[in-house]
């Protein structure tokens, strides 16, 4: 049992250390909402991964903050819960808005784990002490720049290289990376930039021995992905189009993909992420943990989730120092030779860098029952 006594909503803006270009556009900073739940003398932390504008999925930071203040937090503040699944159930009557609801559920998991004094991964059923890490590389200026940025990250030991692609910039960077590094585990991510009419262009990627092509078609589509998968040898990986375990079951049953990217916020929290993991495992489909340029709070949650057994492919939980000069947490989250150690402290195993947050916070408010 644990009680949620109070909550803090924080909003920080962090500059990225590099220009990150995808099919959505260019990103040079990240606006990050943080939630702190207080209870039983401990704190539970969570991070929102929705964007300022609805580019990835339909949720936005402004909408999430409104729902947290006016709807979701009033449902849980002042209440005692048997476990985080009970928190999930308390919010389960609301449709959609999974990323906003996930902030409450994730913070509840962290709060519960800290109350019990055990690492979050242990409560989720994970066994690993370190997890394999890949890296996601944005669109570069040309093929030579692509080969160079791949080289730097291969030398750093990352176990998978993922290239962002878009129409008109797909075969070229993949060819450059594969010719320079014939043996690396290589993938691409289209972020829904293509249509089924582009299947000829996408089939050209079959020549490069990719582990998978991630979410090439529409963010809310499974049917066209199934048709595209029939036309390709390379496995498709579903990301944006899987918002629940039910979506995962339908996608795998349809043959819309053979791999699933699990983003814990996209599916509404750890409980549903674990269900997605279990469904994929039943189909014999591996999963991996996707990233959303998280700060240390979200990164720590991702690392603990990745300790579950069917997270069989390297995730996007690369070193925090790739992204930030200063992180919002005190503990370093750094991979060594492509392996990220799992934080061993209670809960997610990190604590807020309150001094730094006070300097960069654009919002800091407290809520009580």
Short mmCIF file of C-alpha atoms in Angstrom, two decimals:
data_model
loop_
_atom_site.label_atom_id
_atom_site.label_comp_id
_atom_site.label_asym_id
_atom_site.label_seq_id
_atom_site.Cartn_x
_atom_site.Cartn_y
_atom_site.Cartn_z
CA UNK A 1 0.00 0.00 0.00
CA UNK A 2 1.15 3.53 -0.66
CA UNK A 3 -0.45 6.96 -0.36
CA UNK A 4 -0.17 9.87 -2.78
CA UNK A 5 -0.15 12.98 -0.61
CA UNK A 6 1.03 15.76 -2.92
CA UNK A 7 2.38 16.41 -6.40
CA UNK A 8 4.75 18.81 -8.11
CA UNK A 9 4.58 19.74 -11.78
CA UNK A 10 7.83 21.04 -13.25
CA UNK A 11 8.64 22.17 -16.77
CA UNK A 12 12.25 22.54 -17.89
CA UNK A 13 13.83 23.51 -21.20
CA UNK A 14 17.13 21.82 -22.04
CA UNK A 15 19.35 22.63 -25.05
CA UNK A 16 20.49 19.59 -27.02
CA UNK A 17 24.23 19.21 -27.61
CA UNK A 18 23.60 18.59 -31.32
CA UNK A 19 21.15 19.36 -34.10
CA UNK A 20 18.69 16.45 -34.38
CA UNK A 21 16.86 16.19 -37.69
CA UNK A 22 14.10 13.67 -38.48
CA UNK A 23 11.31 13.52 -41.05
CA UNK A 24 9.35 15.78 -38.64
CA UNK A 25 11.89 18.59 -38.80
CA UNK A 26 14.87 19.87 -36.80
CA UNK A 27 15.15 19.89 -33.01
CA UNK A 28 17.77 21.81 -31.01
CA UNK A 29 16.18 21.79 -27.55
CA UNK A 30 13.69 19.79 -25.51
CA UNK A 31 10.83 21.07 -23.37
CA UNK A 32 10.36 18.46 -20.62
CA UNK A 33 7.47 18.17 -18.16
CA UNK A 34 8.32 16.38 -14.92
CA UNK A 35 5.98 15.03 -12.25
CA UNK A 36 6.93 14.37 -8.64
CA UNK A 37 4.50 12.42 -6.44
CA UNK A 38 5.00 12.62 -2.66
CA UNK A 39 3.91 10.00 -0.16
CA UNK A 40 5.14 8.05 2.85
CA UNK A 41 8.22 10.27 3.08
CA UNK A 42 9.50 9.44 -0.40
CA UNK A 43 9.12 10.82 -3.92
CA UNK A 44 8.17 9.15 -7.19
CA UNK A 45 9.42 10.70 -10.43
CA UNK A 46 8.12 10.65 -13.99
CA UNK A 47 8.73 12.48 -17.24
CA UNK A 48 6.35 13.41 -20.02
CA UNK A 49 7.46 12.65 -23.58
CA UNK A 50 4.72 14.47 -25.46
CA UNK A 51 5.90 17.31 -27.68
CA UNK A 52 5.07 21.01 -27.82
CA UNK A 53 3.10 20.32 -31.03
CA UNK A 54 1.36 17.05 -32.00
CA UNK A 55 4.05 15.74 -34.34
CA UNK A 56 4.81 12.29 -32.93
CA UNK A 57 1.29 11.43 -31.79
CA UNK A 58 -1.71 13.59 -30.98
CA UNK A 59 -0.75 14.69 -27.46
CA UNK A 60 0.85 18.02 -26.55
CA UNK A 61 2.56 19.43 -23.48
CA UNK A 62 -0.11 22.10 -22.99
CA UNK A 63 -2.90 19.55 -23.15
CA UNK A 64 -1.11 17.19 -20.80
CA UNK A 65 -0.49 19.86 -18.18
CA UNK A 66 -4.15 20.87 -18.26
CA UNK A 67 -5.33 17.29 -17.83
CA UNK A 68 -2.86 16.61 -15.04
CA UNK A 69 -3.95 19.70 -13.09
CA UNK A 70 -7.68 19.46 -13.65
CA UNK A 71 -8.45 15.78 -14.15
CA UNK A 72 -5.76 13.19 -13.47
CA UNK A 73 -4.06 14.44 -10.30
CA UNK A 74 -7.38 15.16 -8.53
CA UNK A 75 -8.25 11.49 -9.09
CA UNK A 76 -5.22 10.25 -7.14
CA UNK A 77 -4.22 12.93 -4.63
CA UNK A 78 -5.13 12.03 -1.06
CA UNK A 79 -5.81 8.39 -1.91
CA UNK A 80 -4.15 5.15 -0.87
CA UNK A 81 -3.46 2.47 -3.49
CA UNK A 82 -2.60 -1.20 -3.23
CA UNK A 83 -0.21 -1.01 -6.19
CA UNK A 84 0.46 1.05 -9.35
CA UNK A 85 -2.06 -1.03 -11.32
CA UNK A 86 -4.71 0.48 -9.03
CA UNK A 87 -3.53 3.95 -10.08
CA UNK A 88 -3.79 2.86 -13.71
CA UNK A 89 -7.33 1.65 -13.04
CA UNK A 90 -8.27 4.96 -11.39
CA UNK A 91 -7.39 6.73 -14.64
CA UNK A 92 -8.67 3.99 -16.92
CA UNK A 93 -12.08 5.54 -17.52
CA UNK A 94 -10.47 8.32 -19.58
CA UNK A 95 -9.93 7.82 -23.29
CA UNK A 96 -6.63 8.36 -25.02
CA UNK A 97 -4.08 10.79 -23.58
CA UNK A 98 -1.87 7.85 -22.70
CA UNK A 99 1.29 9.91 -22.37
CA UNK A 100 -0.31 12.24 -19.83
CA UNK A 101 -1.80 9.35 -17.88
CA UNK A 102 1.56 7.58 -18.03
CA UNK A 103 3.19 10.40 -16.10
CA UNK A 104 0.99 9.59 -13.10
CA UNK A 105 1.36 5.84 -13.49
CA UNK A 106 5.15 5.97 -13.91
CA UNK A 107 5.58 8.23 -10.88
CA UNK A 108 3.38 5.83 -8.91
CA UNK A 109 5.60 2.88 -9.84
CA UNK A 110 8.67 4.81 -8.72
CA UNK A 111 6.95 5.90 -5.50
CA UNK A 112 5.86 2.34 -4.71
CA UNK A 113 9.29 0.87 -5.46
CA UNK A 114 10.99 3.46 -3.25
CA UNK A 115 8.48 2.78 -0.47
CA UNK A 116 9.42 -0.90 -0.67
CA UNK A 117 13.13 -0.11 -0.98
CA UNK A 118 13.66 -2.14 -4.18
CA UNK A 119 14.70 -1.24 -7.75
CA UNK A 120 11.85 -0.69 -10.17
CA UNK A 121 13.12 -3.33 -12.58
CA UNK A 122 12.75 -5.96 -9.86
CA UNK A 123 9.07 -5.07 -9.37
CA UNK A 124 8.48 -5.19 -13.13
CA UNK A 125 9.96 -8.69 -13.32
CA UNK A 126 13.29 -7.80 -14.88
CA UNK A 127 16.48 -9.73 -14.22
CA UNK A 128 19.23 -7.91 -16.13
CA UNK A 129 21.92 -5.85 -14.43
CA UNK A 130 22.84 -4.09 -17.67
CA UNK A 131 21.03 -3.62 -20.97
CA UNK A 132 22.28 -3.40 -24.55
CA UNK A 133 22.24 0.11 -25.95
CA UNK A 134 21.87 1.44 -29.46
CA UNK A 135 21.96 4.96 -30.77
CA UNK A 136 19.57 7.01 -32.92
CA UNK A 137 21.28 9.33 -35.40
CA UNK A 138 19.50 12.24 -37.06
CA UNK A 139 19.58 13.13 -40.73
CA UNK A 140 23.01 14.42 -41.76
CA UNK A 141 24.07 16.91 -44.44
CA UNK A 142 25.40 14.28 -46.86
CA UNK A 143 26.65 10.72 -47.18
CA UNK A 144 30.16 11.53 -45.98
CA UNK A 145 28.77 13.16 -42.83
CA UNK A 146 26.55 10.12 -42.28
CA UNK A 147 29.50 7.72 -42.49
CA UNK A 148 31.49 9.91 -40.11
CA UNK A 149 28.79 10.16 -37.43
CA UNK A 150 28.24 6.40 -37.69
CA UNK A 151 31.98 5.82 -37.28
CA UNK A 152 32.12 7.90 -34.10
CA UNK A 153 29.29 5.96 -32.48
CA UNK A 154 30.56 2.56 -33.61
CA UNK A 155 33.88 3.42 -31.95
CA UNK A 156 31.97 4.30 -28.77
CA UNK A 157 30.69 0.72 -28.67
CA UNK A 158 26.97 1.16 -29.42
CA UNK A 159 25.38 -2.19 -30.27
CA UNK A 160 22.96 -0.85 -32.91
CA UNK A 161 23.05 2.15 -35.23
CA UNK A 162 19.70 3.67 -36.26
CA UNK A 163 19.51 6.21 -39.07
CA UNK A 164 16.59 8.59 -39.48
CA UNK A 165 15.31 8.63 -43.06
CA UNK A 166 12.71 10.49 -45.13
CA UNK A 167 11.55 10.46 -48.75
CA UNK A 168 14.50 11.47 -50.91
CA UNK A 169 17.02 10.62 -48.17
CA UNK A 170 16.91 6.88 -47.53
CA UNK A 171 19.00 4.63 -49.78
CA UNK A 172 21.88 7.14 -49.83
CA UNK A 173 22.67 7.28 -46.09
CA UNK A 174 22.04 3.56 -45.64
CA UNK A 175 24.41 2.70 -48.46
CA UNK A 176 27.06 5.02 -47.01
CA UNK A 177 26.77 3.43 -43.56
CA UNK A 178 26.73 -0.14 -44.82
CA UNK A 179 29.67 0.30 -47.18
CA UNK A 180 31.73 1.85 -44.39
CA UNK A 181 30.66 -0.73 -41.78
CA UNK A 182 29.60 -4.04 -43.40
CA UNK A 183 29.03 -5.90 -40.13
CA UNK A 184 27.22 -3.49 -37.80
CA UNK A 185 23.61 -3.96 -36.70
CA UNK A 186 21.91 -1.26 -38.74
CA UNK A 187 18.30 -0.04 -38.72
CA UNK A 188 16.33 2.92 -40.10
CA UNK A 189 13.41 4.95 -38.76
CA UNK A 190 11.01 6.81 -41.07
CA UNK A 191 8.65 8.26 -38.44
CA UNK A 192 5.61 7.64 -40.68
CA UNK A 193 7.01 9.65 -43.60
CA UNK A 194 6.11 7.21 -46.41
CA UNK A 195 2.97 5.76 -48.01
CA UNK A 196 2.32 2.41 -49.61
CA UNK A 197 3.02 4.03 -52.98
CA UNK A 198 6.68 4.24 -51.84
CA UNK A 199 7.02 0.48 -51.45
CA UNK A 200 9.40 0.29 -54.42
CA UNK A 201 11.74 2.79 -52.80
CA UNK A 202 11.51 1.03 -49.45
CA UNK A 203 12.12 -2.39 -51.04
CA UNK A 204 15.50 -1.05 -52.23
CA UNK A 205 16.52 -1.09 -48.56
CA UNK A 206 16.29 -4.90 -48.60
CA UNK A 207 19.77 -4.90 -50.14
CA UNK A 208 21.45 -3.55 -46.99
CA UNK A 209 20.80 -6.28 -44.40
CA UNK A 210 18.84 -4.06 -42.02
CA UNK A 211 17.59 -5.52 -38.74
CA UNK A 212 14.31 -3.67 -39.34
CA UNK A 213 12.65 -0.63 -40.92
CA UNK A 214 10.83 1.31 -38.22
CA UNK A 215 7.34 2.81 -38.73
CA UNK A 216 7.57 3.69 -42.42
CA UNK A 217 3.82 4.33 -42.88
CA UNK A 218 1.10 6.33 -41.12
CA UNK A 219 1.18 6.70 -37.34
CA UNK A 220 -2.32 5.19 -36.94
CA UNK A 221 -2.06 2.47 -39.57
CA UNK A 222 -1.72 -1.31 -39.33
CA UNK A 223 -3.39 -2.51 -42.56
CA UNK A 224 -1.02 -0.84 -45.03
CA UNK A 225 1.95 -1.91 -42.90
CA UNK A 226 0.77 -5.50 -43.31
CA UNK A 227 0.65 -5.07 -47.09
CA UNK A 228 4.08 -3.43 -47.11
CA UNK A 229 5.54 -6.21 -44.97
CA UNK A 230 4.36 -8.75 -47.56
CA UNK A 231 6.34 -6.83 -50.19
CA UNK A 232 9.59 -6.58 -48.20
CA UNK A 233 12.16 -9.05 -46.94
CA UNK A 234 13.31 -6.70 -44.18
CA UNK A 235 11.21 -6.90 -40.99
CA UNK A 236 9.08 -3.90 -40.17
CA UNK A 237 9.12 -2.50 -36.63
CA UNK A 238 5.94 -0.89 -35.31
CA UNK A 239 6.25 2.23 -33.16
CA UNK A 240 3.65 5.02 -33.34
CA UNK A 241 0.84 2.66 -34.40
CA UNK A 242 1.05 0.52 -31.24
CA UNK A 243 -0.59 2.33 -28.32
CA UNK A 244 -1.66 -0.75 -26.36
CA UNK A 245 -1.28 -4.50 -25.99
CA UNK A 246 -4.42 -4.86 -28.12
CA UNK A 247 -2.73 -2.90 -30.91
CA UNK A 248 0.35 -5.11 -30.60
CA UNK A 249 -1.78 -8.26 -30.89
CA UNK A 250 -3.65 -6.93 -33.92
CA UNK A 251 -0.47 -5.74 -35.63
CA UNK A 252 1.37 -9.00 -35.13
CA UNK A 253 -1.67 -11.09 -36.10
CA UNK A 254 -2.08 -9.05 -39.29
CA UNK A 255 1.59 -9.40 -40.13
CA UNK A 256 2.02 -5.63 -40.02
CA UNK A 257 5.47 -6.04 -38.49
CA UNK A 258 7.81 -8.52 -36.84
CA UNK A 259 9.36 -6.26 -34.19
CA UNK A 260 7.83 -3.76 -31.76
CA UNK A 261 9.37 -0.61 -30.34
CA UNK A 262 7.98 -0.21 -26.81
CA UNK A 263 7.83 3.37 -25.60
CA UNK A 264 6.44 3.26 -22.10
CA UNK A 265 4.70 6.63 -22.26
CA UNK A 266 3.14 5.94 -25.66
CA UNK A 267 1.29 2.90 -24.28
CA UNK A 268 0.23 4.54 -21.02
CA UNK A 269 2.76 3.31 -18.48
CA UNK A 270 4.70 0.33 -17.21
CA UNK A 271 1.73 -1.97 -16.69
CA UNK A 272 0.63 -1.71 -20.33
CA UNK A 273 4.23 -1.78 -21.56
CA UNK A 274 4.66 -5.08 -19.77
CA UNK A 275 1.48 -6.39 -21.46
CA UNK A 276 2.83 -5.32 -24.87
CA UNK A 277 6.06 -7.13 -24.01
CA UNK A 278 4.15 -10.29 -23.11
CA UNK A 279 1.98 -10.22 -26.24
CA UNK A 280 5.02 -9.81 -28.47
CA UNK A 281 6.80 -12.61 -26.64
CA UNK A 282 3.82 -14.90 -27.25
CA UNK A 283 4.09 -14.15 -30.99
CA UNK A 284 7.85 -14.74 -30.97
CA UNK A 285 8.46 -11.07 -31.84
CA UNK A 286 11.33 -9.26 -30.10
CA UNK A 287 10.83 -5.82 -28.58
CA UNK A 288 13.17 -2.97 -27.76
CA UNK A 289 12.84 0.25 -25.79
CA UNK A 290 12.47 3.39 -27.87
CA UNK A 291 13.59 6.82 -26.78
CA UNK A 292 12.12 10.32 -27.00
CA UNK A 293 15.19 12.40 -26.13
CA UNK A 294 14.43 11.85 -22.45
CA UNK A 295 16.21 13.48 -19.56
CA UNK A 296 17.57 11.27 -16.80
CA UNK A 297 14.13 10.64 -15.27
CA UNK A 298 12.62 9.13 -18.41
CA UNK A 299 15.90 7.43 -19.31
CA UNK A 300 16.03 5.69 -15.93
CA UNK A 301 12.45 4.42 -16.36
CA UNK A 302 13.41 3.10 -19.82
CA UNK A 303 16.48 1.32 -18.51
CA UNK A 304 14.48 -0.50 -15.82
CA UNK A 305 11.78 -1.51 -18.31
CA UNK A 306 14.47 -2.90 -20.62
CA UNK A 307 15.46 -5.49 -18.02
CA UNK A 308 12.43 -7.63 -19.01
CA UNK A 309 13.46 -10.76 -20.95
CA UNK A 310 11.89 -10.07 -24.37
CA UNK A 311 13.73 -6.77 -24.73
CA UNK A 312 16.05 -8.72 -27.00
CA UNK A 313 17.30 -5.88 -29.23
CA UNK A 314 19.35 -2.82 -28.22
CA UNK A 315 17.22 0.16 -27.21
CA UNK A 316 17.55 3.92 -27.51
CA UNK A 317 18.80 4.32 -23.93
CA UNK A 318 22.17 5.75 -24.95
CA UNK A 319 24.36 7.80 -22.62
CA UNK A 320 22.76 10.93 -21.18
CA UNK A 321 25.93 12.91 -21.89
CA UNK A 322 25.24 12.53 -25.63
CA UNK A 323 22.29 14.88 -25.20
CA UNK A 324 22.82 17.23 -22.24
CA UNK A 325 25.63 19.29 -20.77
CA UNK A 326 23.77 19.00 -17.44
CA UNK A 327 21.00 16.49 -16.74
CA UNK A 328 18.02 16.95 -14.41
CA UNK A 329 19.23 14.06 -12.23
CA UNK A 330 22.31 13.78 -10.08
CA UNK A 331 23.35 10.26 -11.06
CA UNK A 332 25.21 9.69 -14.36
CA UNK A 333 23.49 7.34 -16.81
CA UNK A 334 26.38 6.33 -19.06
CA UNK A 335 26.85 3.29 -21.28
CA UNK A 336 30.15 1.44 -21.38
CA UNK A 337 30.96 -0.57 -24.52
CA UNK A 338 27.31 -0.53 -25.54
CA UNK A 339 25.99 -1.68 -22.17
CA UNK A 340 23.99 0.55 -19.82
CA UNK A 341 24.18 -0.40 -16.13
CA UNK A 342 20.79 -0.59 -14.44
CA UNK A 343 20.59 1.85 -11.50
CA UNK A 344 20.65 -0.17 -8.29
CA UNK A 345 18.99 2.20 -5.86
CA UNK A 346 15.33 2.08 -4.84
CA UNK A 347 12.79 2.92 -7.53
CA UNK A 348 14.34 4.22 -10.72
CA UNK A 349 17.54 4.86 -8.79
CA UNK A 350 18.03 8.55 -9.62
CA UNK A 351 17.32 11.78 -7.74
CA UNK A 352 16.46 15.23 -9.03
CA UNK A 353 19.21 17.83 -9.42
CA UNK A 354 17.09 20.44 -7.68
CA UNK A 355 19.67 23.21 -7.87
CA UNK A 356 19.94 22.88 -11.66
CA UNK A 357 16.17 22.52 -12.12
CA UNK A 358 15.60 25.73 -10.15
CA UNK A 359 17.73 27.56 -12.73
CA UNK A 360 16.05 26.14 -15.84
CA UNK A 361 12.45 25.58 -14.72
CA UNK A 362 9.73 27.39 -16.66
CA UNK A 363 7.02 26.01 -14.38
CA UNK A 364 7.11 24.87 -10.75
CA UNK A 365 3.80 24.30 -8.98
CA UNK A 366 2.52 22.17 -6.13
CA UNK A 367 -0.76 20.28 -5.89
CA UNK A 368 -2.42 18.77 -2.83
CA UNK A 369 -5.68 17.01 -2.17
#
